[in-house]
Amino acid sequence: MVPVCCADAFIGVNIGTDISDMPNPTQVVALLRAQQIRHVRLYDADRAMLLALANTGIRVTVSVPNDQLLGIGQSNATAANWVARNIMAHVPATNITTIAVGSEVLTALPNAAPVLVSALTFIHSALVASNLDSQIKVSTPHSSSIILDSFPPSQAFFNRSWNPVMVPMLKFLQSTGSYLMLNVYPYYDYMQSNGVIPLDYALFRPLPPNKEAVDSNTLLHYTNVFDAIVDAAYFAMSYLNFTNIPIVVTESGWPSKGDSAEPDATINNANTYNSNLIRHVLNNTGTPKHPGVAVSTYIYELYNEDMSPGSVSEKNWGLFDANGMPVYILHLTGSGMVLANDTTNQTYCIARDGADLKMLQAALDWACGPGKVDCSPLLQGQPCSEPDNVVAHATYAFDAYYHRMGMAPGTCYFNGVAAVTTTDPSHGSCTFPGRDSGSGKNVEQYDPNEHFGESIDKSWVSPDEDGVLLEEVVDTLDQNPPKERPRREIRR
């Protein structure tokens, strides 16, 4: 049988909170809406975040944190109380579609493994009692390290020591119409292969036929690590006689910065991986084993988490920094709407959500005065006069100044009331500067001494997007990459 999860695959994002200056829920949701992100996964069931997500239509996966798993797995009443408090209190206004029970429990919290299936069952029973089981699925994310002998994929099987948990868990997923949640990190497979796995193979870059990996048992060709891992999970389930359970990838991504031991954690590689991943998923490519079968995926992650323990790379998986500034601009031509438009060379400066109106007015006055912005389009009867409020007018003036200065670092600051976005704020006949600015030609030289506000937040400086880091491809691909996979430290 062919597993079926969703008619069309979707891309979502994980929202971690190990951030010293965590944006408030309203700011988080504003970023999600501005970037047209329609699916999110939370690592808990934070009340304020769920309230902020209400009436947005955004589809939400909430989580039972690992530290609550033992209690829920040992008590049906505790599970029912959790559902009442964290689910019933928010639906239907908040579009909760999935509950992730724990995170990589078998590898991160093995002492809780004996109660994992009970926790899934108790949570599901509470949903049944509330008539929510048809709209909210229950599952649990796994590390791909529970899969052994993963290449060739047709030989893969789950670590047999976990079969007493995996078999009843898969029966639960099958009987409830749910799906296997899998965290897939080609970055770690590449890093641990010591040059055996080509970088291009990990990044979804095109490979010549002689560089593709071929499963000698099925003769299926694999052009990327991601598909090989997902198919390994399909084959591992088949080994246990489960052939119709779909897979949702709950985490996948690439770090944009690392220390000297992680030279391939770069902005260019992170951009390449995530851009290609999004395109691959949204094209409904499926995998060689199940072509055309959706493999919806959540990118790890929305924000860089500066408080994450571990190496430098652990703090740099995000698409945005805590200010909402993109770490890099994803290249998404032809792959549909995920993070706004394909804005490789397009960024805009807008009024920051929730900014003080008096400060906005002062910044607007400066931009239209000493800042030398042509604010005539804001006059009554002109294309950008409506909406007639300080936020809309400041956004136009900020963007005009930002592009007149060639989008130089610091020119979208305005004492903290402005922010860079990749979403074009143009509306109706009001076309904002930057829509067709391209490379920013014919701009003035930026003088930081003339900028509105005395301090410039250097964390808002856009990374240099020029050039692409090219890596040599090794001549041959070993058919037996390491069985032991490292995994991200589980903090939640």
Short mmCIF file of C-alpha atoms in Angstrom, two decimals:
data_model
loop_
_atom_site.label_atom_id
_atom_site.label_comp_id
_atom_site.label_asym_id
_atom_site.label_seq_id
_atom_site.Cartn_x
_atom_site.Cartn_y
_atom_site.Cartn_z
CA MET A 1 0.00 0.00 0.00
CA VAL A 2 1.07 3.58 -0.61
CA PRO A 3 1.09 5.83 2.48
CA VAL A 4 -1.07 8.92 2.19
CA CYS A 5 -0.84 11.90 4.53
CA CYS A 6 -1.75 15.03 2.70
CA ALA A 7 -2.91 15.69 -0.85
CA ASP A 8 -0.16 18.27 -1.22
CA ALA A 9 2.98 18.64 0.83
CA PHE A 10 3.47 21.73 2.95
CA ILE A 11 6.43 23.54 4.46
CA GLY A 12 6.26 24.67 8.07
CA VAL A 13 8.71 26.07 10.60
CA ASN A 14 9.73 25.15 14.12
CA ILE A 15 9.65 27.94 16.69
CA GLY A 16 12.25 27.53 19.42
CA THR A 17 12.47 29.94 22.34
CA ASP A 18 16.04 29.63 23.69
CA ILE A 19 16.54 33.31 22.85
CA SER A 20 17.83 35.98 25.24
CA ASP A 21 15.52 38.61 23.74
CA MET A 22 12.64 36.45 22.59
CA PRO A 23 10.09 38.35 20.48
CA ASN A 24 6.68 38.44 22.10
CA PRO A 25 3.93 36.23 20.65
CA THR A 26 2.33 39.12 18.78
CA GLN A 27 5.64 39.87 17.06
CA VAL A 28 6.17 36.21 16.23
CA VAL A 29 2.74 35.93 14.63
CA ALA A 30 3.27 39.19 12.74
CA LEU A 31 6.44 37.71 11.23
CA LEU A 32 4.64 34.48 10.35
CA ARG A 33 1.85 36.36 8.61
CA ALA A 34 4.21 38.73 6.82
CA GLN A 35 6.17 35.75 5.50
CA GLN A 36 3.02 33.78 4.65
CA ILE A 37 4.04 30.87 6.87
CA ARG A 38 0.94 28.71 7.31
CA HIS A 39 2.26 25.80 9.39
CA VAL A 40 4.19 26.00 12.66
CA ARG A 41 5.42 23.58 15.28
CA LEU A 42 5.75 24.70 18.90
CA TYR A 43 7.90 22.85 21.43
CA ASP A 44 5.25 23.33 24.10
CA ALA A 45 1.68 24.61 24.32
CA ASP A 46 2.42 28.15 25.45
CA ARG A 47 -0.86 29.90 26.22
CA ALA A 48 0.20 33.35 25.06
CA MET A 49 1.48 31.99 21.75
CA LEU A 50 -1.67 29.98 21.15
CA LEU A 51 -3.81 33.04 21.88
CA ALA A 52 -1.74 35.11 19.45
CA LEU A 53 -2.23 32.44 16.78
CA ALA A 54 -6.01 32.52 17.20
CA ASN A 55 -8.06 33.51 14.15
CA THR A 56 -5.01 33.51 11.87
CA GLY A 57 -5.74 30.19 10.17
CA ILE A 58 -2.14 29.12 10.79
CA ARG A 59 -2.04 25.36 11.35
CA VAL A 60 -0.35 24.60 14.65
CA THR A 61 1.45 21.56 16.02
CA VAL A 62 1.69 21.81 19.81
CA SER A 63 3.95 19.62 21.92
CA VAL A 64 3.97 17.79 25.20
CA PRO A 65 7.46 18.66 26.52
CA ASN A 66 9.67 15.76 27.53
CA ASP A 67 9.58 16.83 31.18
CA GLN A 68 5.80 16.28 31.25
CA LEU A 69 5.83 12.95 29.46
CA LEU A 70 6.18 10.65 32.47
CA GLY A 71 3.19 12.17 34.24
CA ILE A 72 0.97 12.01 31.17
CA GLY A 73 2.08 8.50 30.25
CA GLN A 74 1.21 7.19 33.71
CA SER A 75 -2.19 8.82 34.15
CA ASN A 76 -5.18 9.04 31.85
CA ALA A 77 -6.56 11.83 34.04
CA THR A 78 -3.34 13.85 33.73
CA ALA A 79 -3.51 13.49 29.95
CA ALA A 80 -7.16 14.58 29.93
CA ASN A 81 -6.31 17.62 32.04
CA TRP A 82 -3.46 18.50 29.67
CA VAL A 83 -5.80 18.35 26.67
CA ALA A 84 -8.46 20.41 28.45
CA ARG A 85 -5.97 23.09 29.46
CA ASN A 86 -3.86 23.25 26.30
CA ILE A 87 -6.21 22.18 23.49
CA MET A 88 -9.85 22.65 24.48
CA ALA A 89 -9.12 26.13 25.81
CA HIS A 90 -7.93 27.26 22.36
CA VAL A 91 -9.84 25.43 19.63
CA PRO A 92 -11.45 26.22 17.29
CA ALA A 93 -10.10 29.79 17.28
CA THR A 94 -6.55 28.46 17.17
CA ASN A 95 -6.15 25.92 14.39
CA ILE A 96 -4.41 23.13 16.29
CA THR A 97 -3.96 20.16 13.96
CA THR A 98 -1.37 17.97 15.67
CA ILE A 99 -0.03 17.10 19.10
CA ALA A 100 3.61 15.99 19.21
CA VAL A 101 4.08 13.93 22.35
CA GLY A 102 7.66 14.42 23.48
CA SER A 103 10.69 14.97 21.26
CA GLU A 104 13.12 12.20 20.25
CA VAL A 105 12.11 10.32 23.38
CA LEU A 106 13.83 7.03 22.55
CA THR A 107 17.24 8.67 22.21
CA ALA A 108 16.90 11.74 24.43
CA LEU A 109 14.81 10.41 27.31
CA PRO A 110 14.99 6.61 27.19
CA ASN A 111 13.71 6.22 30.76
CA ALA A 112 10.35 7.58 29.53
CA ALA A 113 10.20 5.22 26.55
CA PRO A 114 8.11 2.58 28.40
CA VAL A 115 5.25 5.07 28.83
CA LEU A 116 5.48 6.71 25.39
CA VAL A 117 2.72 4.66 23.76
CA SER A 118 0.54 5.08 26.85
CA ALA A 119 1.01 8.84 26.60
CA LEU A 120 0.00 8.79 22.93
CA THR A 121 -3.04 6.65 23.73
CA PHE A 122 -4.16 8.75 26.70
CA ILE A 123 -3.85 12.01 24.75
CA HIS A 124 -5.79 10.52 21.85
CA SER A 125 -8.50 9.21 24.18
CA ALA A 126 -8.96 12.70 25.58
CA LEU A 127 -9.37 14.01 22.04
CA VAL A 128 -11.94 11.30 21.29
CA ALA A 129 -13.89 12.30 24.39
CA SER A 130 -13.88 15.89 23.13
CA ASN A 131 -14.82 14.93 19.54
CA LEU A 132 -11.53 16.35 18.29
CA ASP A 133 -9.80 13.15 17.20
CA SER A 134 -10.80 13.58 13.56
CA GLN A 135 -9.13 16.98 13.26
CA ILE A 136 -6.14 16.64 15.59
CA LYS A 137 -3.56 13.90 15.01
CA VAL A 138 -1.24 12.55 17.70
CA SER A 139 2.32 11.37 17.08
CA THR A 140 5.86 11.67 18.45
CA PRO A 141 9.02 12.93 16.68
CA HIS A 142 11.96 10.53 16.35
CA SER A 143 15.62 11.06 15.64
CA SER A 144 16.71 9.37 12.42
CA SER A 145 19.47 7.74 14.49
CA ILE A 146 16.97 5.05 15.54
CA ILE A 147 17.29 3.72 11.96
CA LEU A 148 20.22 1.36 11.45
CA ASP A 149 21.88 0.26 8.19
CA SER A 150 20.22 3.18 6.46
CA PHE A 151 22.10 2.81 3.18
CA PRO A 152 21.08 1.26 1.02
CA PRO A 153 17.63 2.30 2.27
CA SER A 154 16.14 -1.08 1.40
CA GLN A 155 18.27 -2.68 4.13
CA ALA A 156 17.24 -0.23 6.85
CA PHE A 157 15.63 -1.32 10.10
CA PHE A 158 14.83 0.30 13.42
CA ASN A 159 17.18 -0.37 16.30
CA ARG A 160 15.75 -3.69 17.48
CA SER A 161 16.16 -2.79 21.14
CA TRP A 162 13.29 -0.35 20.62
CA ASN A 163 10.92 -2.82 18.91
CA PRO A 164 8.84 -3.25 22.11
CA VAL A 165 8.03 0.46 21.77
CA MET A 166 8.10 0.88 17.99
CA VAL A 167 5.67 -1.91 17.14
CA PRO A 168 2.80 -0.75 19.40
CA MET A 169 3.56 2.86 18.46
CA LEU A 170 3.24 2.07 14.75
CA LYS A 171 0.02 0.17 15.46
CA PHE A 172 -1.27 3.28 17.21
CA LEU A 173 -0.32 5.53 14.28
CA GLN A 174 -1.94 3.14 11.83
CA SER A 175 -5.17 2.74 13.77
CA THR A 176 -5.60 6.49 14.33
CA GLY A 177 -4.68 7.56 10.79
CA SER A 178 -1.65 9.46 12.02
CA TYR A 179 1.90 9.60 10.66
CA LEU A 180 5.47 8.88 11.67
CA MET A 181 7.29 12.05 12.73
CA LEU A 182 10.97 12.01 11.78
CA ASN A 183 13.76 14.54 12.30
CA VAL A 184 16.06 14.50 9.26
CA TYR A 185 19.44 16.25 9.34
CA PRO A 186 21.60 15.59 6.24
CA TYR A 187 24.07 18.10 7.70
CA TYR A 188 25.06 15.63 10.40
CA ASP A 189 25.26 12.70 7.99
CA TYR A 190 27.55 14.78 5.80
CA MET A 191 29.71 15.91 8.73
CA GLN A 192 30.14 12.37 10.07
CA SER A 193 30.93 10.81 6.70
CA ASN A 194 34.48 12.24 6.67
CA GLY A 195 34.25 13.14 3.00
CA VAL A 196 32.41 10.01 1.86
CA ILE A 197 29.14 11.88 1.32
CA PRO A 198 29.60 14.70 -1.23
CA LEU A 199 28.45 18.12 -0.09
CA ASP A 200 26.32 18.48 -3.23
CA TYR A 201 24.51 15.23 -2.33
CA ALA A 202 23.63 16.68 1.08
CA LEU A 203 22.54 20.06 -0.34
CA PHE A 204 20.19 18.75 -3.08
CA ARG A 205 22.52 20.10 -5.76
CA PRO A 206 22.31 18.36 -9.16
CA LEU A 207 24.59 15.36 -9.49
CA PRO A 208 25.86 13.65 -12.64
CA PRO A 209 24.39 10.15 -13.02
CA ASN A 210 27.66 8.51 -12.02
CA LYS A 211 27.59 10.34 -8.68
CA GLU A 212 24.06 9.30 -7.74
CA ALA A 213 23.73 6.65 -5.05
CA VAL A 214 22.02 3.48 -6.25
CA ASP A 215 20.29 1.00 -3.97
CA SER A 216 21.61 -2.30 -5.29
CA ASN A 217 18.52 -4.17 -4.06
CA THR A 218 15.87 -1.96 -5.64
CA LEU A 219 17.97 -0.15 -8.29
CA LEU A 220 16.41 3.09 -7.06
CA HIS A 221 18.59 6.16 -7.63
CA TYR A 222 19.12 8.66 -4.81
CA THR A 223 20.15 12.21 -5.67
CA ASN A 224 20.11 13.57 -2.12
CA VAL A 225 20.59 12.46 1.48
CA PHE A 226 17.13 13.65 2.57
CA ASP A 227 15.27 11.21 0.32
CA ALA A 228 17.57 8.37 1.33
CA ILE A 229 16.82 8.91 5.03
CA VAL A 230 13.07 9.18 4.47
CA ASP A 231 13.05 6.03 2.36
CA ALA A 232 15.14 4.26 5.00
CA ALA A 233 12.30 5.01 7.44
CA TYR A 234 9.72 3.66 4.98
CA PHE A 235 11.73 0.46 4.55
CA ALA A 236 12.27 0.16 8.31
CA MET A 237 8.51 0.32 8.83
CA SER A 238 8.02 -2.27 6.09
CA TYR A 239 10.45 -4.53 7.92
CA LEU A 240 7.95 -4.48 10.80
CA ASN A 241 5.03 -5.05 8.38
CA PHE A 242 3.72 -1.47 8.36
CA THR A 243 3.43 -0.24 4.78
CA ASN A 244 0.77 2.46 4.81
CA ILE A 245 1.97 4.95 7.44
CA PRO A 246 3.01 8.29 5.95
CA ILE A 247 5.96 10.36 7.15
CA VAL A 248 6.09 13.99 8.18
CA VAL A 249 9.56 15.45 8.68
CA THR A 250 9.30 17.46 11.88
CA GLU A 251 12.79 18.98 11.73
CA SER A 252 15.26 19.59 8.93
CA GLY A 253 17.65 22.41 8.22
CA TRP A 254 21.25 23.54 7.94
CA PRO A 255 23.21 25.85 10.27
CA SER A 256 24.39 29.18 8.86
CA LYS A 257 27.40 29.56 11.15
CA GLY A 258 29.82 27.25 12.92
CA ASP A 259 33.21 27.18 14.56
CA SER A 260 36.45 26.01 12.95
CA ALA A 261 35.37 22.39 13.29
CA GLU A 262 32.26 23.05 11.19
CA PRO A 263 33.51 24.84 8.07
CA ASP A 264 30.41 23.94 6.06
CA ALA A 265 28.02 25.66 8.44
CA THR A 266 27.79 28.75 6.25
CA ILE A 267 25.12 31.16 5.08
CA ASN A 268 25.48 30.00 1.49
CA ASN A 269 25.12 26.34 2.38
CA ALA A 270 22.18 26.99 4.71
CA ASN A 271 20.50 29.02 1.99
CA THR A 272 21.17 26.36 -0.62
CA TYR A 273 19.90 23.51 1.54
CA ASN A 274 16.72 25.16 2.76
CA SER A 275 15.86 26.69 -0.62
CA ASN A 276 16.32 23.33 -2.36
CA LEU A 277 14.49 21.49 0.42
CA ILE A 278 11.47 23.79 0.12
CA ARG A 279 11.39 23.42 -3.64
CA HIS A 280 11.76 19.64 -3.39
CA VAL A 281 8.94 19.30 -0.87
CA LEU A 282 6.49 21.68 -2.54
CA ASN A 283 6.97 20.07 -5.94
CA ASN A 284 5.41 16.93 -4.39
CA THR A 285 8.41 15.03 -5.69
CA GLY A 286 8.09 12.38 -3.01
CA THR A 287 10.94 9.90 -2.71
CA PRO A 288 12.30 7.19 -5.01
CA LYS A 289 10.35 4.55 -3.06
CA HIS A 290 7.14 6.56 -3.04
CA PRO A 291 7.29 9.11 -5.88
CA GLY A 292 4.60 11.75 -5.73
CA VAL A 293 3.72 10.97 -2.11
CA ALA A 294 3.79 14.12 0.00
CA VAL A 295 6.52 14.45 2.62
CA SER A 296 5.55 17.62 4.45
CA THR A 297 8.46 19.17 6.32
CA TYR A 298 9.08 21.68 9.10
CA ILE A 299 12.24 23.73 8.73
CA TYR A 300 14.43 23.96 11.78
CA GLU A 301 13.97 26.81 12.61
CA LEU A 302 12.34 30.26 12.58
CA TYR A 303 14.81 32.11 14.84
CA ASN A 304 18.45 31.71 15.74
CA GLU A 305 18.52 30.59 19.38
CA ASP A 306 21.47 32.35 20.99
CA MET A 307 20.96 30.58 24.32
CA SER A 308 21.13 27.06 22.90
CA PRO A 309 23.87 25.05 24.59
CA GLY A 310 26.63 23.41 22.61
CA SER A 311 28.64 24.45 19.59
CA VAL A 312 28.34 27.68 17.61
CA SER A 313 26.20 25.94 15.00
CA GLU A 314 23.59 25.03 17.63
CA LYS A 315 22.79 28.74 17.94
CA ASN A 316 22.55 29.36 14.20
CA TRP A 317 19.86 27.25 12.56
CA GLY A 318 17.35 30.09 12.22
CA LEU A 319 15.96 31.80 9.15
CA PHE A 320 15.70 35.05 11.15
CA ASP A 321 17.41 36.71 14.08
CA ALA A 322 15.45 37.79 17.13
CA ASN A 323 14.79 41.19 15.52
CA GLY A 324 12.99 39.55 12.61
CA MET A 325 15.91 40.27 10.28
CA PRO A 326 16.46 37.46 7.75
CA VAL A 327 19.77 35.68 8.24
CA TYR A 328 19.66 35.08 4.49
CA ILE A 329 17.08 35.44 1.75
CA LEU A 330 15.83 32.11 0.49
CA HIS A 331 15.99 31.51 -3.27
CA LEU A 332 12.54 30.20 -4.09
CA THR A 333 11.85 30.97 -7.74
CA GLY A 334 9.27 28.57 -9.11
CA SER A 335 8.56 26.83 -5.81
CA GLY A 336 5.48 28.69 -4.69
CA MET A 337 4.84 30.99 -1.77
CA VAL A 338 6.61 30.03 1.42
CA LEU A 339 8.62 32.93 2.74
CA ALA A 340 6.91 35.73 0.82
CA ASN A 341 8.11 36.07 -2.76
CA ASP A 342 11.46 35.11 -4.24
CA THR A 343 13.16 38.20 -2.90
CA THR A 344 16.78 37.35 -3.56
CA ASN A 345 17.58 41.01 -4.23
CA GLN A 346 14.55 42.60 -2.57
CA THR A 347 14.26 43.76 1.01
CA TYR A 348 12.13 46.54 2.39
CA CYS A 349 12.19 48.74 5.47
CA ILE A 350 8.93 48.99 7.39
CA ALA A 351 7.61 50.36 10.67
CA ARG A 352 8.25 47.80 13.40
CA ASP A 353 5.15 46.10 14.73
CA GLY A 354 4.10 47.65 18.03
CA ALA A 355 6.47 50.61 17.75
CA ASP A 356 5.73 53.70 19.83
CA LEU A 357 3.64 56.08 17.70
CA LYS A 358 5.40 59.20 18.95
CA MET A 359 8.77 57.70 18.02
CA LEU A 360 7.37 56.71 14.64
CA GLN A 361 6.15 60.25 14.04
CA ALA A 362 9.55 61.67 14.98
CA ALA A 363 11.28 59.25 12.63
CA LEU A 364 8.79 60.04 9.85
CA ASP A 365 9.41 63.77 10.30
CA TRP A 366 13.16 63.20 10.12
CA ALA A 367 12.94 61.04 6.99
CA CYS A 368 10.79 63.59 5.16
CA GLY A 369 13.00 66.47 6.37
CA PRO A 370 16.72 66.01 7.12
CA GLY A 371 16.58 62.53 5.60
CA LYS A 372 15.71 64.12 2.24
CA VAL A 373 13.06 61.53 1.34
CA ASP A 374 10.55 62.57 -1.31
CA CYS A 375 7.36 62.22 0.72
CA SER A 376 5.07 63.79 -1.88
CA PRO A 377 3.38 60.41 -2.60
CA LEU A 378 1.99 60.63 0.96
CA LEU A 379 0.12 63.88 0.34
CA GLN A 380 -3.66 63.83 0.17
CA GLY A 381 -4.88 62.51 -3.16
CA GLN A 382 -1.55 60.90 -4.01
CA PRO A 383 -1.06 57.12 -4.51
CA CYS A 384 0.32 56.40 -1.03
CA SER A 385 -1.80 58.78 1.05
CA GLU A 386 -3.99 55.90 2.25
CA PRO A 387 -4.08 54.42 4.81
CA ASP A 388 -3.76 57.84 6.42
CA ASN A 389 -1.91 56.89 9.60
CA VAL A 390 1.56 57.25 11.00
CA VAL A 391 2.43 53.55 10.65
CA ALA A 392 1.65 53.41 6.93
CA HIS A 393 3.31 56.75 6.18
CA ALA A 394 6.38 55.92 8.25
CA THR A 395 6.72 52.61 6.42
CA TYR A 396 6.78 54.37 3.06
CA ALA A 397 9.27 56.99 4.24
CA PHE A 398 11.53 54.43 5.93
CA ASP A 399 11.61 52.27 2.81
CA ALA A 400 12.31 55.25 0.57
CA TYR A 401 15.24 56.28 2.76
CA TYR A 402 16.53 52.71 3.03
CA HIS A 403 16.63 52.28 -0.74
CA ARG A 404 17.97 55.77 -1.40
CA MET A 405 20.90 54.76 0.81
CA GLY A 406 21.41 51.53 -1.09
CA MET A 407 20.10 49.35 1.74
CA ALA A 408 23.33 50.05 3.62
CA PRO A 409 23.71 48.51 7.10
CA GLY A 410 22.06 50.71 9.70
CA THR A 411 19.76 52.56 7.31
CA CYS A 412 16.70 50.66 8.50
CA TYR A 413 17.00 51.40 12.19
CA PHE A 414 15.35 54.75 13.07
CA ASN A 415 16.00 54.39 16.80
CA GLY A 416 14.60 50.87 16.79
CA VAL A 417 11.16 51.59 15.29
CA ALA A 418 11.97 50.12 11.85
CA ALA A 419 12.65 46.60 10.65
CA VAL A 420 13.73 44.90 7.43
CA THR A 421 11.31 42.54 5.72
CA THR A 422 11.32 40.50 2.53
CA THR A 423 7.61 41.13 1.96
CA ASP A 424 6.78 43.88 -0.51
CA PRO A 425 4.56 46.42 1.33
CA SER A 426 3.27 47.92 -1.93
CA HIS A 427 -0.51 48.11 -2.18
CA GLY A 428 -2.94 49.23 -4.85
CA SER A 429 -1.34 51.97 -6.92
CA CYS A 430 1.19 52.69 -4.17
CA THR A 431 4.46 51.14 -5.35
CA PHE A 432 7.18 51.15 -2.73
CA PRO A 433 10.83 51.91 -3.49
CA GLY A 434 12.69 48.64 -3.85
CA ARG A 435 10.15 46.68 -5.86
CA ASP A 436 12.31 47.09 -8.94
CA SER A 437 15.48 48.41 -7.37
CA GLY A 438 17.50 45.29 -8.14
CA SER A 439 21.13 45.87 -7.30
CA GLY A 440 20.54 49.28 -5.79
CA LYS A 441 22.17 51.41 -8.49
CA ASN A 442 22.10 55.22 -8.42
CA VAL A 443 22.05 55.48 -4.65
CA GLU A 444 23.60 58.04 -2.36
CA GLN A 445 26.68 57.38 -0.26
CA TYR A 446 25.56 56.50 3.24
CA ASP A 447 27.00 58.62 6.05
CA PRO A 448 26.27 57.04 9.46
CA ASN A 449 26.75 60.42 11.11
CA GLU A 450 23.67 61.70 9.30
CA HIS A 451 21.48 58.72 10.17
CA PHE A 452 18.40 59.24 12.35
CA GLY A 453 19.35 58.02 15.83
CA GLU A 454 22.82 57.91 17.29
CA SER A 455 23.30 54.15 17.55
CA ILE A 456 23.14 51.53 14.86
CA ASP A 457 22.24 47.98 15.83
CA LYS A 458 24.95 45.98 14.08
CA SER A 459 22.94 42.78 14.47
CA TRP A 460 20.67 44.08 11.72
CA VAL A 461 23.46 44.16 9.17
CA SER A 462 22.50 42.03 6.19
CA PRO A 463 24.94 39.22 5.42
CA ASP A 464 26.87 39.46 2.18
CA GLU A 465 24.97 37.41 -0.38
CA ASP A 466 27.53 37.81 -3.16
CA GLY A 467 29.05 34.65 -4.50
CA VAL A 468 28.34 31.01 -3.86
CA LEU A 469 30.62 28.71 -1.93
CA LEU A 470 31.48 25.82 -4.19
CA GLU A 471 32.83 22.57 -2.76
CA GLU A 472 34.70 19.86 -4.54
CA VAL A 473 32.75 16.69 -5.03
CA VAL A 474 34.54 13.52 -4.06
CA ASP A 475 34.95 11.01 -6.85
CA THR A 476 33.09 8.09 -5.36
CA LEU A 477 30.27 7.56 -2.91
CA ASP A 478 30.84 4.82 -0.37
CA GLN A 479 27.75 2.68 -0.09
CA ASN A 480 28.15 2.30 3.69
CA PRO A 481 28.08 5.63 5.55
CA PRO A 482 28.52 5.51 9.34
CA LYS A 483 25.73 3.81 11.23
CA GLU A 484 26.03 6.00 14.30
CA ARG A 485 24.58 9.44 13.69
CA PRO A 486 25.14 12.40 15.95
CA ARG A 487 22.05 14.34 16.83
CA ARG A 488 21.26 17.80 18.01
CA GLU A 489 21.17 18.23 21.74
CA ILE A 490 17.57 18.01 22.89
CA ARG A 491 16.83 20.93 25.16
CA ARG A 492 13.12 20.79 25.53
#
